[in-house]
DNA sequence: CTGAAAGCGCTTACAG
DNA sequence: CTGAAAGCGCTTACAG
């Protein structure tokens, strides 16, 4: 008959009764913990499979004093670039989490306001926390350290007690810059984002490192930080071009997009008159003319590893290996 | 003493014992359900406040057969525009949810793949679902209708059985277009996004409505749909300008940004030689030169209302009123 | 107005 | 190898 009765939801008790065993036994068959006869286990497992039984995660959680939830903290005021990056992280996090049957609870953090974190803690609905942004205010970080929940940070940390996962921003910045210097450019300009972000600081440092290592002086007049809108970028581009820059390193895609369109507007040819490169390779740059050289970070992977790291702390045994994160340099026409 | 012992976590039993009442009584004082003496209630409440007791939401949930979780479905492949809009929705959703002490569990949906939804359902960790994108594939929608969980849709629906919340996209498209027509433009171009999205279809329809109502013919040669990258936009701009367009309606901000930079590049003056307007007012347009006229939707509000609607279905009594969503037209220099 | 008891659906010592 | 029992921290008829 196709018209089956309303699919009933089995409990562990139902199964025990129908199979004539104790629920202890059923529980053991499912969890794999404790001794149990081969035959019994198979019988239970077969029944479970046939009736598509899924244990109630909440009940299990209560008994085990776990929730199988992980909180993901997310700043309320994310801007475009960060958010695109974050989205990929989230993909990675969710993927790993669901493999271990954890769910992700999202919590929007408003600047310095820790009330949402307190709420999470008070409600005891999560086993751990992933903090998504390095820029999380020091107040938030401080609170997290004091609070009961284990957490991992996506982004850099100099506190050895805080588990974190980060892109190699400084190394990447250095490598990209080195490549441009080795291609012969001697007057590199830098267009950077918000300096209160760690990522900005790291990439900037990488830019400096490359110069120092090759013994090439940095021209302070070509450094423009905190450029975050079309107008400011446009002005910066005029200035740097007038000042004789032969290459531009953009700290992220959005800045680079604005930079490229500004160059087009001013009829400055790339790469003929000036070269350009960016530090985060999103789809934004894909269709640019000319295609832009850039560093490609693997945000999905970053998310996966952050989640894996937290799961380890929570006592799970994730198979995924935590190998150092890497980046690629994608050389395109804009630096030829 | 400042150094208090490890903050212990009280349970309802502890409180009952310390106060010499039954836990039934404590429970009643907290929930407000059932009769309870004024004096007793106050005594309990005072104790709770003093010791900062917070009931265990998971345990309560188990007893009430609720989870106090809401799932938010989110497509894995969101692109920039949608995602920015979605972020605001999320803010609204989270805000309302946390007021009622619900949490938001995020679930990434990969196209037609319903396995994550099945997982949500099987795990019974949510009381309801908010589907974030109108474009959710028909397969996903179909599955949701059959599944046990109540859900609301953000976006349009013609199925009267599906609760949904939507922007007035068609009306907004019509109004923006009407304004441009009434300003005297007679050859309006349209730059639209992905036609498989309902929002695109609705805004397009609004564009047509305005023309019909005013008895002004639509020039098919000025309609460019599915433009989603700089190159394509740039070509479209060339064509429409050559074809004599006197105004451009962009369906979203990202398209509009690309359109504006393309116009700048081609040295076509806005608003002198051609006017332009957009349909979603994000920060993207804020710094454009000239500032761009646009429709402003309230995504945060949209999220709030979606969540409110779901909470109603779940039997809560949200105070927030569900009034029809509105939009603003922000007239700026680009259409003067 | 208040409480003892059963129950939500699991897990886990403990005993056999 | 298996099970009875207690427990996770709440709620809620039911009885008084």
XYZ file of C-alpha atoms (C1' of nucleotides) in Angstrom:
704
model
C 0.000 0.000 0.000
C 1.367 3.408 -0.852
C -0.767 5.213 1.667
C 1.077 4.355 4.791
C -0.193 5.596 8.095
C 1.274 8.786 9.494
C 4.922 8.009 9.894
C 5.277 7.510 13.588
C 8.328 8.560 15.461
C 9.970 5.727 17.285
C 11.672 6.166 20.596
C 14.317 3.967 22.026
C 11.645 2.455 24.243
C 9.542 1.402 21.286
C 12.465 -0.317 19.725
C 13.428 -2.082 22.926
C 9.882 -3.323 23.347
C 9.430 -4.486 19.796
C 12.735 -6.268 19.823
C 12.325 -7.699 23.283
C 15.571 -6.251 24.577
C 16.331 -3.498 27.047
C 16.825 0.043 25.960
C 20.307 -0.133 27.393
C 21.037 -2.641 24.697
C 19.524 -0.531 21.997
C 21.495 2.446 23.155
C 24.675 0.438 23.049
C 24.003 -0.875 19.587
C 23.605 2.671 18.376
C 26.469 4.314 20.159
C 28.888 1.445 19.756
C 29.916 1.945 23.366
C 29.925 -0.927 25.818
C 29.952 -4.620 25.139
C 27.151 -6.058 23.071
C 26.664 -9.329 21.206
C 27.307 -9.259 17.529
C 23.946 -10.832 16.740
C 21.989 -8.510 19.014
C 23.670 -5.469 17.614
C 22.872 -6.453 14.082
C 19.285 -7.147 14.908
C 18.907 -3.722 16.482
C 20.717 -1.981 13.687
C 18.595 -3.701 11.079
C 15.407 -2.657 12.829
C 16.626 0.882 13.117
C 17.510 1.060 9.496
C 14.245 -0.435 8.395
C 12.141 1.959 10.410
C 14.435 4.878 9.810
C 14.838 5.491 13.500
C 16.884 8.514 14.455
C 17.686 9.072 18.088
C 16.496 12.301 19.603
C 19.583 14.442 19.712
C 18.206 16.753 22.354
C 17.433 13.919 24.746
C 20.798 12.386 24.174
C 22.339 15.746 24.766
C 20.568 16.168 28.060
C 21.786 12.809 29.276
C 25.323 13.465 28.114
C 25.355 17.083 29.142
C 26.064 18.115 25.637
C 24.071 20.057 23.103
C 25.684 19.135 19.820
C 25.506 22.782 18.933
C 28.321 25.146 18.132
C 27.869 28.877 18.169
C 29.248 30.963 15.375
C 29.730 34.570 16.372
C 29.309 37.035 13.604
C 29.644 40.788 13.714
C 26.510 42.667 12.854
C 28.297 45.205 10.756
C 30.186 43.057 8.320
C 30.977 44.777 5.086
C 31.007 43.243 1.650
C 34.487 41.780 1.412
C 34.537 40.284 4.837
C 31.132 38.875 4.411
C 31.944 37.042 1.221
C 34.936 35.563 2.883
C 32.878 34.718 5.903
C 30.269 32.992 3.814
C 32.851 30.560 2.526
C 34.111 29.970 6.042
C 30.590 29.235 7.078
C 30.254 26.670 4.338
C 33.306 24.907 5.634
C 32.221 25.107 9.234
C 28.751 23.784 8.534
C 30.097 20.972 6.447
C 32.410 19.648 9.091
C 29.920 20.244 11.877
C 27.163 18.309 10.206
C 29.496 15.403 9.583
C 29.756 15.058 13.325
C 26.093 15.769 13.742
C 26.623 19.163 15.282
C 24.580 22.173 14.314
C 25.658 25.759 13.995
C 23.857 28.409 15.966
C 24.437 31.871 14.688
C 24.834 34.785 17.021
C 25.122 38.338 15.827
C 27.484 40.464 17.845
C 27.060 44.186 17.883
C 30.495 45.700 18.376
C 31.423 45.626 22.017
C 28.105 44.303 23.173
C 28.561 40.978 24.902
C 24.959 40.451 25.861
C 24.396 37.910 23.102
C 27.356 35.901 24.306
C 26.055 36.005 27.819
C 22.757 34.790 26.547
C 24.414 31.875 24.778
C 26.263 30.976 27.906
C 23.256 31.315 30.172
C 21.067 29.222 27.927
C 23.651 26.474 27.703
C 22.627 25.590 24.208
C 26.103 25.319 22.757
C 29.157 23.236 23.499
C 31.624 25.666 22.050
C 32.068 28.845 20.080
C 33.733 29.849 16.858
C 34.585 33.495 16.678
C 34.593 34.522 13.119
C 36.488 37.723 13.018
C 39.912 38.581 14.170
C 38.658 42.058 14.808
C 36.349 40.916 17.468
C 36.781 43.649 20.029
C 39.152 43.019 22.856
C 36.233 43.191 25.226
C 34.551 40.290 23.500
C 37.748 38.261 23.512
C 38.301 39.001 27.133
C 34.833 37.883 27.967
C 35.235 34.686 25.993
C 38.371 33.795 27.869
C 36.550 34.097 31.134
C 33.469 32.288 30.064
C 32.770 28.649 30.419
C 32.563 27.778 26.748
C 35.578 26.595 24.807
C 36.192 28.632 21.708
C 38.406 28.944 18.689
C 39.279 32.070 16.819
C 39.412 32.555 13.092
C 42.177 35.045 12.699
C 45.498 35.749 14.315
C 46.163 35.658 18.028
C 49.269 36.289 20.007
C 47.815 34.756 23.116
C 49.210 31.225 23.244
C 46.226 30.069 25.265
C 43.760 30.845 22.535
C 43.344 28.214 19.856
C 43.158 29.890 16.511
C 43.240 29.260 12.799
C 44.449 31.854 10.398
C 45.376 32.514 6.846
C 49.002 33.201 6.270
C 48.269 36.790 5.547
C 51.674 38.158 6.243
C 53.450 35.485 4.209
C 50.988 35.917 1.392
C 51.420 39.670 1.411
C 55.136 39.210 1.351
C 55.073 36.714 -1.477
C 52.815 38.753 -3.680
C 54.902 41.839 -3.087
C 58.151 39.965 -3.687
C 56.882 38.701 -6.979
C 56.103 42.201 -8.121
C 59.454 43.471 -6.956
C 61.204 40.660 -8.735
C 59.350 41.494 -11.869
C 61.231 44.760 -11.695
C 58.787 47.196 -10.157
C 60.481 49.595 -7.796
C 57.699 51.961 -6.811
C 54.944 49.833 -5.416
C 51.836 51.498 -4.122
C 49.645 49.941 -1.490
C 45.906 50.383 -1.128
C 44.825 49.037 2.216
C 41.628 48.681 4.191
C 40.704 49.388 7.743
C 43.785 49.399 9.887
C 41.983 48.246 12.962
C 41.661 44.839 11.335
C 44.387 42.356 11.991
C 44.243 41.103 8.470
C 45.109 44.563 7.208
C 48.027 44.853 9.565
C 49.398 41.439 8.613
C 49.233 41.993 4.900
C 50.780 45.389 5.309
C 53.596 43.837 7.289
C 54.123 41.318 4.516
C 54.387 44.172 2.051
C 57.105 45.730 4.183
C 58.880 42.408 4.733
C 59.276 41.840 1.029
C 60.842 45.240 0.556
C 63.214 44.796 3.456
C 64.307 41.380 2.364
C 65.150 42.584 -1.100
C 66.672 45.780 0.209
C 64.272 47.950 -1.687
C 63.025 51.106 0.024
C 59.354 51.626 0.656
C 57.957 54.888 -0.590
C 55.683 56.189 2.150
C 53.924 58.476 -0.290
C 52.562 55.469 -2.099
C 50.913 53.925 0.938
C 47.201 54.576 1.296
C 45.425 52.936 4.156
C 41.787 53.007 5.227
C 40.582 53.482 1.679
C 37.093 52.112 1.641
C 35.073 53.842 -0.994
C 35.199 54.713 -4.626
C 35.986 58.380 -4.129
C 38.887 57.841 -1.796
C 40.305 55.109 -3.973
C 39.998 57.312 -6.995
C 41.931 60.102 -5.322
C 44.572 57.694 -4.124
C 44.999 56.331 -7.617
C 45.513 59.807 -9.043
C 48.100 60.615 -6.433
C 50.021 57.406 -6.664
C 50.135 57.531 -10.414
C 51.323 61.120 -10.348
C 53.945 60.099 -7.809
C 55.359 57.587 -10.255
C 54.085 54.259 -8.952
C 54.703 51.358 -11.303
C 52.583 48.805 -9.492
C 49.676 48.682 -7.073
C 49.111 46.102 -4.398
C 45.490 46.060 -3.271
C 44.689 44.495 0.047
C 41.411 43.056 -0.963
C 39.107 42.499 -3.844
C 36.710 45.280 -3.269
C 39.504 47.788 -3.086
C 40.986 46.245 -6.183
C 37.713 46.477 -8.064
C 37.443 50.125 -7.235
C 41.055 50.613 -8.139
C 40.659 48.945 -11.514
C 37.605 50.912 -12.433
C 39.321 54.058 -11.343
C 42.293 53.231 -13.564
C 40.001 52.566 -16.483
C 38.276 55.841 -15.914
C 41.550 57.682 -15.930
C 42.643 55.773 -19.040
C 45.672 54.390 -17.313
C 46.568 51.158 -19.064
C 47.043 47.973 -17.058
C 49.547 46.391 -17.263
C 51.242 48.675 -19.790
C 51.423 51.833 -17.686
C 50.988 50.318 -14.272
C 50.604 46.810 -12.874
C 48.131 45.719 -10.253
C 47.458 42.794 -7.951
C 45.035 41.897 -5.228
C 45.110 39.829 -2.080
C 41.897 37.953 -2.096
C 40.681 36.192 -5.132
C 36.926 36.290 -5.215
C 34.656 36.168 -8.194
C 34.743 39.942 -8.166
C 37.979 39.898 -10.068
C 37.164 37.132 -12.418
C 35.696 39.215 -15.166
C 37.909 42.175 -14.897
C 39.697 43.378 -17.922
C 42.517 42.667 -17.726
C 42.280 39.705 -15.348
C 43.939 40.566 -12.073
C 46.779 38.717 -10.402
C 45.881 37.786 -6.882
C 46.403 35.708 -3.814
C 43.841 33.013 -3.389
C 42.963 31.932 0.120
C 40.867 28.925 0.833
C 38.162 30.239 3.092
C 36.132 27.067 3.005
C 39.129 25.191 4.252
C 39.739 27.791 6.922
C 36.226 27.243 8.179
C 36.627 23.496 8.098
C 39.777 23.657 10.104
C 38.370 26.018 12.669
C 35.483 23.657 13.183
C 37.746 20.627 13.285
C 39.877 22.289 15.898
C 36.888 23.046 18.055
C 35.539 19.524 17.688
C 38.864 18.216 18.928
C 38.598 20.399 21.970
C 35.091 19.112 22.499
C 36.422 15.599 22.630
C 35.350 14.413 19.224
C 37.854 12.708 17.022
C 37.657 14.453 13.707
C 39.457 12.602 10.955
C 40.178 15.723 8.996
C 43.795 16.583 9.315
C 44.803 20.009 10.441
C 47.557 20.835 8.038
C 48.841 24.349 7.754
C 46.639 26.494 5.587
C 48.021 27.619 2.358
C 47.402 30.099 -0.362
C 48.016 30.263 -4.056
C 49.352 33.062 -6.123
C 47.389 33.321 -9.316
C 49.350 35.263 -11.881
C 47.206 36.973 -14.452
C 47.543 39.604 -17.094
C 47.495 42.608 -14.781
C 51.093 42.036 -13.748
C 52.556 40.927 -17.041
C 35.201 38.619 49.182
C 35.989 39.085 45.561
C 37.249 35.584 45.077
C 33.996 33.722 45.042
C 34.025 29.991 44.603
C 33.492 28.617 41.113
C 30.118 29.920 40.132
C 27.945 26.894 40.511
C 25.068 26.219 38.205
C 21.817 25.936 40.010
C 19.117 23.562 38.952
C 15.489 23.860 39.718
C 15.985 21.186 42.360
C 18.598 23.212 44.160
C 16.304 26.166 44.310
C 13.396 24.127 45.536
C 15.512 22.638 48.275
C 17.043 25.888 49.413
C 13.688 27.574 49.475
C 11.868 24.673 51.036
C 9.272 24.478 48.308
C 8.628 21.929 45.600
C 10.139 22.265 42.184
C 6.640 22.412 40.793
C 6.296 25.680 42.582
C 9.587 26.995 41.336
C 8.658 26.039 37.812
C 5.374 27.863 38.139
C 6.972 30.976 39.495
C 9.257 31.070 36.502
C 6.822 30.234 33.782
C 3.936 32.201 35.186
C 1.660 29.281 34.397
C -0.619 27.776 37.019
C -1.777 29.276 40.264
C 0.802 30.333 42.749
C 0.745 32.552 45.820
C 1.945 36.078 45.350
C 4.341 35.829 48.266
C 5.792 32.489 47.198
C 6.310 33.679 43.668
C 8.172 36.729 44.806
C 10.352 34.742 47.107
C 11.307 32.398 44.296
C 11.853 35.176 41.806
C 14.040 37.066 44.238
C 16.196 34.017 44.828
C 16.512 33.407 41.129
C 17.548 36.923 40.463
C 20.033 36.965 43.265
C 21.722 33.787 42.169
C 21.352 34.539 38.510
C 19.590 31.266 37.869
C 18.734 30.523 34.257
C 16.636 27.481 33.518
C 18.177 24.891 31.255
C 16.536 25.527 27.930
C 17.330 22.098 26.582
C 15.737 20.316 29.521
C 12.707 22.525 29.313
C 12.541 21.831 25.641
C 12.608 18.102 26.170
C 9.751 18.297 28.634
C 7.737 20.575 26.391
C 8.668 18.835 23.186
C 10.124 21.966 21.828
C 13.638 22.973 20.944
C 13.511 26.751 20.939
C 15.512 26.620 17.744
C 14.600 27.899 14.334
C 16.428 26.804 11.244
C 17.454 29.348 8.679
C 18.042 27.824 5.278
C 20.624 29.538 3.226
C 21.790 28.724 -0.277
C 25.415 27.772 -0.518
C 25.966 29.748 -3.660
C 24.747 33.164 -2.681
C 26.312 35.957 -4.633
C 27.273 39.362 -3.357
C 24.035 41.306 -3.688
C 21.818 38.643 -2.305
C 24.145 37.991 0.489
C 24.255 41.570 1.666
C 20.517 41.640 1.644
C 20.425 38.343 3.417
C 22.772 39.537 6.091
C 20.355 42.276 7.016
C 17.502 39.800 7.055
C 19.522 37.652 9.366
C 20.026 40.546 11.716
C 16.302 41.020 11.910
C 15.597 37.340 12.333
C 18.140 36.899 15.089
C 16.923 39.950 16.908
C 13.334 38.819 17.084
C 14.260 35.222 17.778
C 16.434 36.056 20.711
C 13.720 38.221 22.203
C 11.652 35.082 22.488
C 14.643 33.099 23.557
C 14.877 31.138 20.359
C 18.134 30.486 18.603
C 18.865 30.360 14.912
C 20.438 27.277 13.440
C 21.956 27.831 10.069
C 21.714 25.237 7.360
C 23.437 25.586 4.038
C 21.485 24.243 1.123
C 23.271 23.181 -1.988
C 20.946 23.738 -4.895
C 18.487 20.911 -5.173
C 20.054 18.868 -2.446
C 17.568 18.302 0.343
C 19.785 16.138 2.498
C 20.489 18.939 4.937
C 16.792 19.525 5.394
C 16.236 15.868 5.992
C 18.953 15.959 8.552
C 17.304 18.875 10.336
C 14.027 17.055 10.368
C 15.500 13.765 11.513
C 17.431 15.367 14.328
C 14.410 17.257 15.566
C 16.476 20.141 16.728
C 14.293 22.876 15.325
C 10.691 23.925 15.785
C 10.373 25.615 12.448
C 12.200 26.807 9.388
C 12.763 30.087 7.645
C 13.621 29.745 4.010
C 15.662 32.667 3.002
C 15.461 32.782 -0.711
C 12.539 32.876 -2.993
C 14.594 31.035 -5.518
C 14.822 28.027 -3.376
C 14.391 25.278 -5.927
C 10.944 23.859 -6.402
C 12.227 20.558 -5.145
C 13.212 22.090 -1.835
C 9.868 23.835 -1.530
C 8.047 20.675 -2.321
C 9.968 18.811 0.281
C 9.288 21.461 2.880
C 5.579 21.252 2.267
C 5.625 17.553 2.937
C 7.854 17.697 5.924
C 6.793 17.948 9.489
C 8.300 21.321 10.258
C 6.349 24.529 9.878
C 8.098 27.055 7.700
C 7.858 30.550 6.319
C 9.272 31.808 3.097
C 11.081 35.057 2.513
C 10.081 35.935 -0.981
C 6.971 35.653 -3.095
C 4.699 32.656 -3.235
C 1.563 31.996 -5.164
C 0.682 29.020 -3.054
C -1.898 30.292 -0.558
C -0.911 27.567 1.887
C 2.604 28.820 2.273
C 3.119 31.641 4.728
C 5.478 34.155 3.242
C 6.873 37.622 3.664
C 8.054 39.619 0.740
C 9.216 42.986 -0.359
C 6.885 44.809 -2.666
C 9.236 44.313 -5.534
C 6.765 44.732 -8.302
C 5.233 47.864 -6.814
C 8.655 49.289 -6.142
C 9.801 48.570 -9.654
C 6.699 50.205 -10.965
C 7.068 53.271 -8.807
C 10.698 53.845 -9.628
C 9.995 53.412 -13.321
C 6.945 55.685 -13.172
C 8.962 58.413 -11.566
C 11.509 58.267 -14.326
C 8.821 58.276 -16.980
C 7.121 61.208 -15.356
C 10.373 63.062 -15.317
C 10.106 62.861 -19.078
C 12.316 59.967 -20.057
C 10.860 57.961 -22.899
C 13.548 55.430 -23.656
C 14.236 53.605 -20.467
C 16.771 50.835 -20.462
C 16.663 47.999 -17.986
C 19.635 46.096 -16.630
C 18.414 43.006 -14.855
C 19.883 40.088 -12.989
C 19.260 36.390 -13.105
C 15.818 35.710 -14.495
C 15.373 32.543 -12.567
C 15.009 34.654 -9.443
C 11.558 35.748 -8.503
C 12.790 39.117 -7.413
C 14.083 39.757 -10.906
C 10.803 38.752 -12.456
C 8.793 40.945 -10.104
C 10.865 44.050 -10.605
C 10.809 43.507 -14.319
C 7.046 43.225 -14.207
C 6.889 46.497 -12.292
C 8.973 48.104 -14.993
C 6.461 46.931 -17.583
C 3.452 47.935 -15.463
C 4.636 51.506 -15.231
C 4.977 51.745 -18.976
C 1.580 50.227 -19.612
C -0.167 52.411 -17.115
C 1.238 55.536 -18.663
C 0.718 54.230 -22.185
C 4.377 54.445 -23.031
C 5.838 51.694 -25.196
C 8.676 49.539 -23.931
C 11.663 49.336 -26.213
C 12.716 45.676 -26.218
C 16.157 46.605 -27.481
C 16.856 48.393 -24.230
C 16.153 45.416 -22.021
C 19.192 43.479 -20.865
C 18.618 40.604 -18.509
C 21.034 38.208 -16.843
C 23.799 40.764 -16.801
C 26.033 39.742 -13.989
C 29.535 40.862 -14.655
C 31.475 43.937 -15.588
C 32.082 42.925 -19.192
C 28.503 42.130 -19.985
C 27.277 45.276 -18.291
C 29.796 47.308 -20.179
C 28.618 45.940 -23.507
C 25.008 46.484 -22.559
C 25.729 50.090 -21.654
C 27.372 50.715 -25.000
C 24.445 49.239 -26.854
C 21.736 50.971 -24.924
C 23.433 54.306 -25.195
C 23.896 53.876 -28.909
C 20.239 52.911 -29.154
C 19.242 56.235 -27.655
C 18.327 55.360 -24.105
C 17.752 58.373 -21.876
C 17.574 56.518 -18.582
C 18.717 53.269 -17.040
C 16.903 51.268 -14.413
C 19.232 48.848 -12.672
C 17.704 45.962 -10.822
C 20.182 45.905 -8.064
C 23.113 47.648 -6.561
C 25.868 45.541 -7.881
C 24.582 45.893 -11.414
C 24.220 49.599 -10.812
C 27.770 49.921 -9.547
C 29.065 48.199 -12.623
C 26.813 50.332 -14.772
C 28.020 53.560 -13.214
C 31.643 52.692 -13.568
C 31.041 51.664 -17.116
C 29.387 55.012 -17.824
C 32.266 56.853 -16.249
C 34.695 54.895 -18.331
C 32.833 55.769 -21.499
C 32.656 59.402 -20.415
C 28.894 59.417 -20.548
C 27.676 62.087 -18.140
C 25.109 61.256 -15.490
C 22.573 62.804 -15.256
C 23.313 65.156 -18.145
C 23.464 62.604 -20.947
C 21.633 59.780 -19.322
C 19.899 59.207 -15.993
C 20.228 56.168 -13.788
C 18.530 54.564 -10.830
C 18.821 51.386 -8.818
C 16.485 49.099 -6.953
C 18.274 48.289 -3.808
C 19.928 50.917 -1.772
C 22.973 49.491 -0.115
C 26.095 51.246 0.967
C 27.532 50.384 -2.423
C 25.818 53.357 -3.924
C 26.446 55.771 -1.156
C 29.711 57.122 -2.392
C 29.019 57.074 -6.044
C 29.458 60.183 -7.994
C 26.860 61.317 -8.672
C 24.766 59.804 -5.900
C 22.299 57.343 -7.332
C 18.533 57.429 -6.971
C 17.260 54.176 -5.635
C 14.611 52.134 -3.949
C 15.351 51.365 -0.371
C 14.008 48.147 1.076
C 14.140 47.372 4.729
C 15.768 43.971 4.875
C 16.146 43.976 8.626
C 12.437 44.508 8.933
C 11.769 41.772 6.415
C 13.750 39.382 8.555
C 11.978 40.489 11.696
C 8.618 39.933 10.142
C 9.495 36.542 8.782
C 10.608 35.481 12.214
C 7.563 36.998 13.862
C 5.333 35.143 11.476
C 6.999 31.866 12.236
C 6.839 32.480 15.978
C 3.108 33.023 15.633
C 2.793 29.688 13.901
C 4.807 28.128 16.675
C 2.298 29.350 19.181
C 4.227 32.246 20.633
C 2.580 35.587 20.925
C 4.957 38.035 19.394
C 4.056 41.615 20.119
C 5.648 42.914 16.971
C 2.983 43.915 14.550
C 3.018 42.501 11.075
C 2.281 45.532 8.994
C 2.801 45.505 5.282
C 6.382 46.046 4.338
C 7.243 49.193 2.616
C 9.971 50.777 0.630
C 11.255 54.260 0.099
C 12.277 55.973 -3.049
C 15.400 57.972 -2.445
C 15.798 60.566 -5.148
C 19.359 61.600 -5.755
C 21.367 63.461 -8.312
C 21.547 60.686 -10.887
C 18.001 61.326 -12.039
C 17.898 65.081 -11.824
C -2.386 27.733 46.604
C 1.027 23.601 46.712
C 3.328 19.079 46.033
C 4.380 14.024 44.794
C 4.812 11.643 40.837
C 5.202 10.540 36.172
C 7.176 11.736 32.022
C 10.117 13.981 27.952
C 13.965 10.289 25.347
C 18.087 9.364 26.030
C 22.890 7.468 28.730
C 25.588 5.117 32.011
C 27.432 3.282 36.226
C 26.406 -0.957 38.539
C 25.300 -5.614 39.075
C 24.795 -10.004 37.291
C 26.913 -10.135 26.925
C 22.530 -7.905 29.064
C 19.243 -5.345 32.016
C 17.017 -2.650 35.984
C 17.561 1.582 37.798
C 18.943 6.155 38.437
C 19.714 10.323 36.339
C 20.100 14.564 32.884
C 16.774 19.263 34.354
C 12.794 20.477 33.312
C 7.003 20.426 32.897
C 2.436 19.132 33.851
C -1.694 16.538 34.755
C -3.597 15.028 39.055
C -4.802 15.195 43.709
C -5.296 17.596 47.784
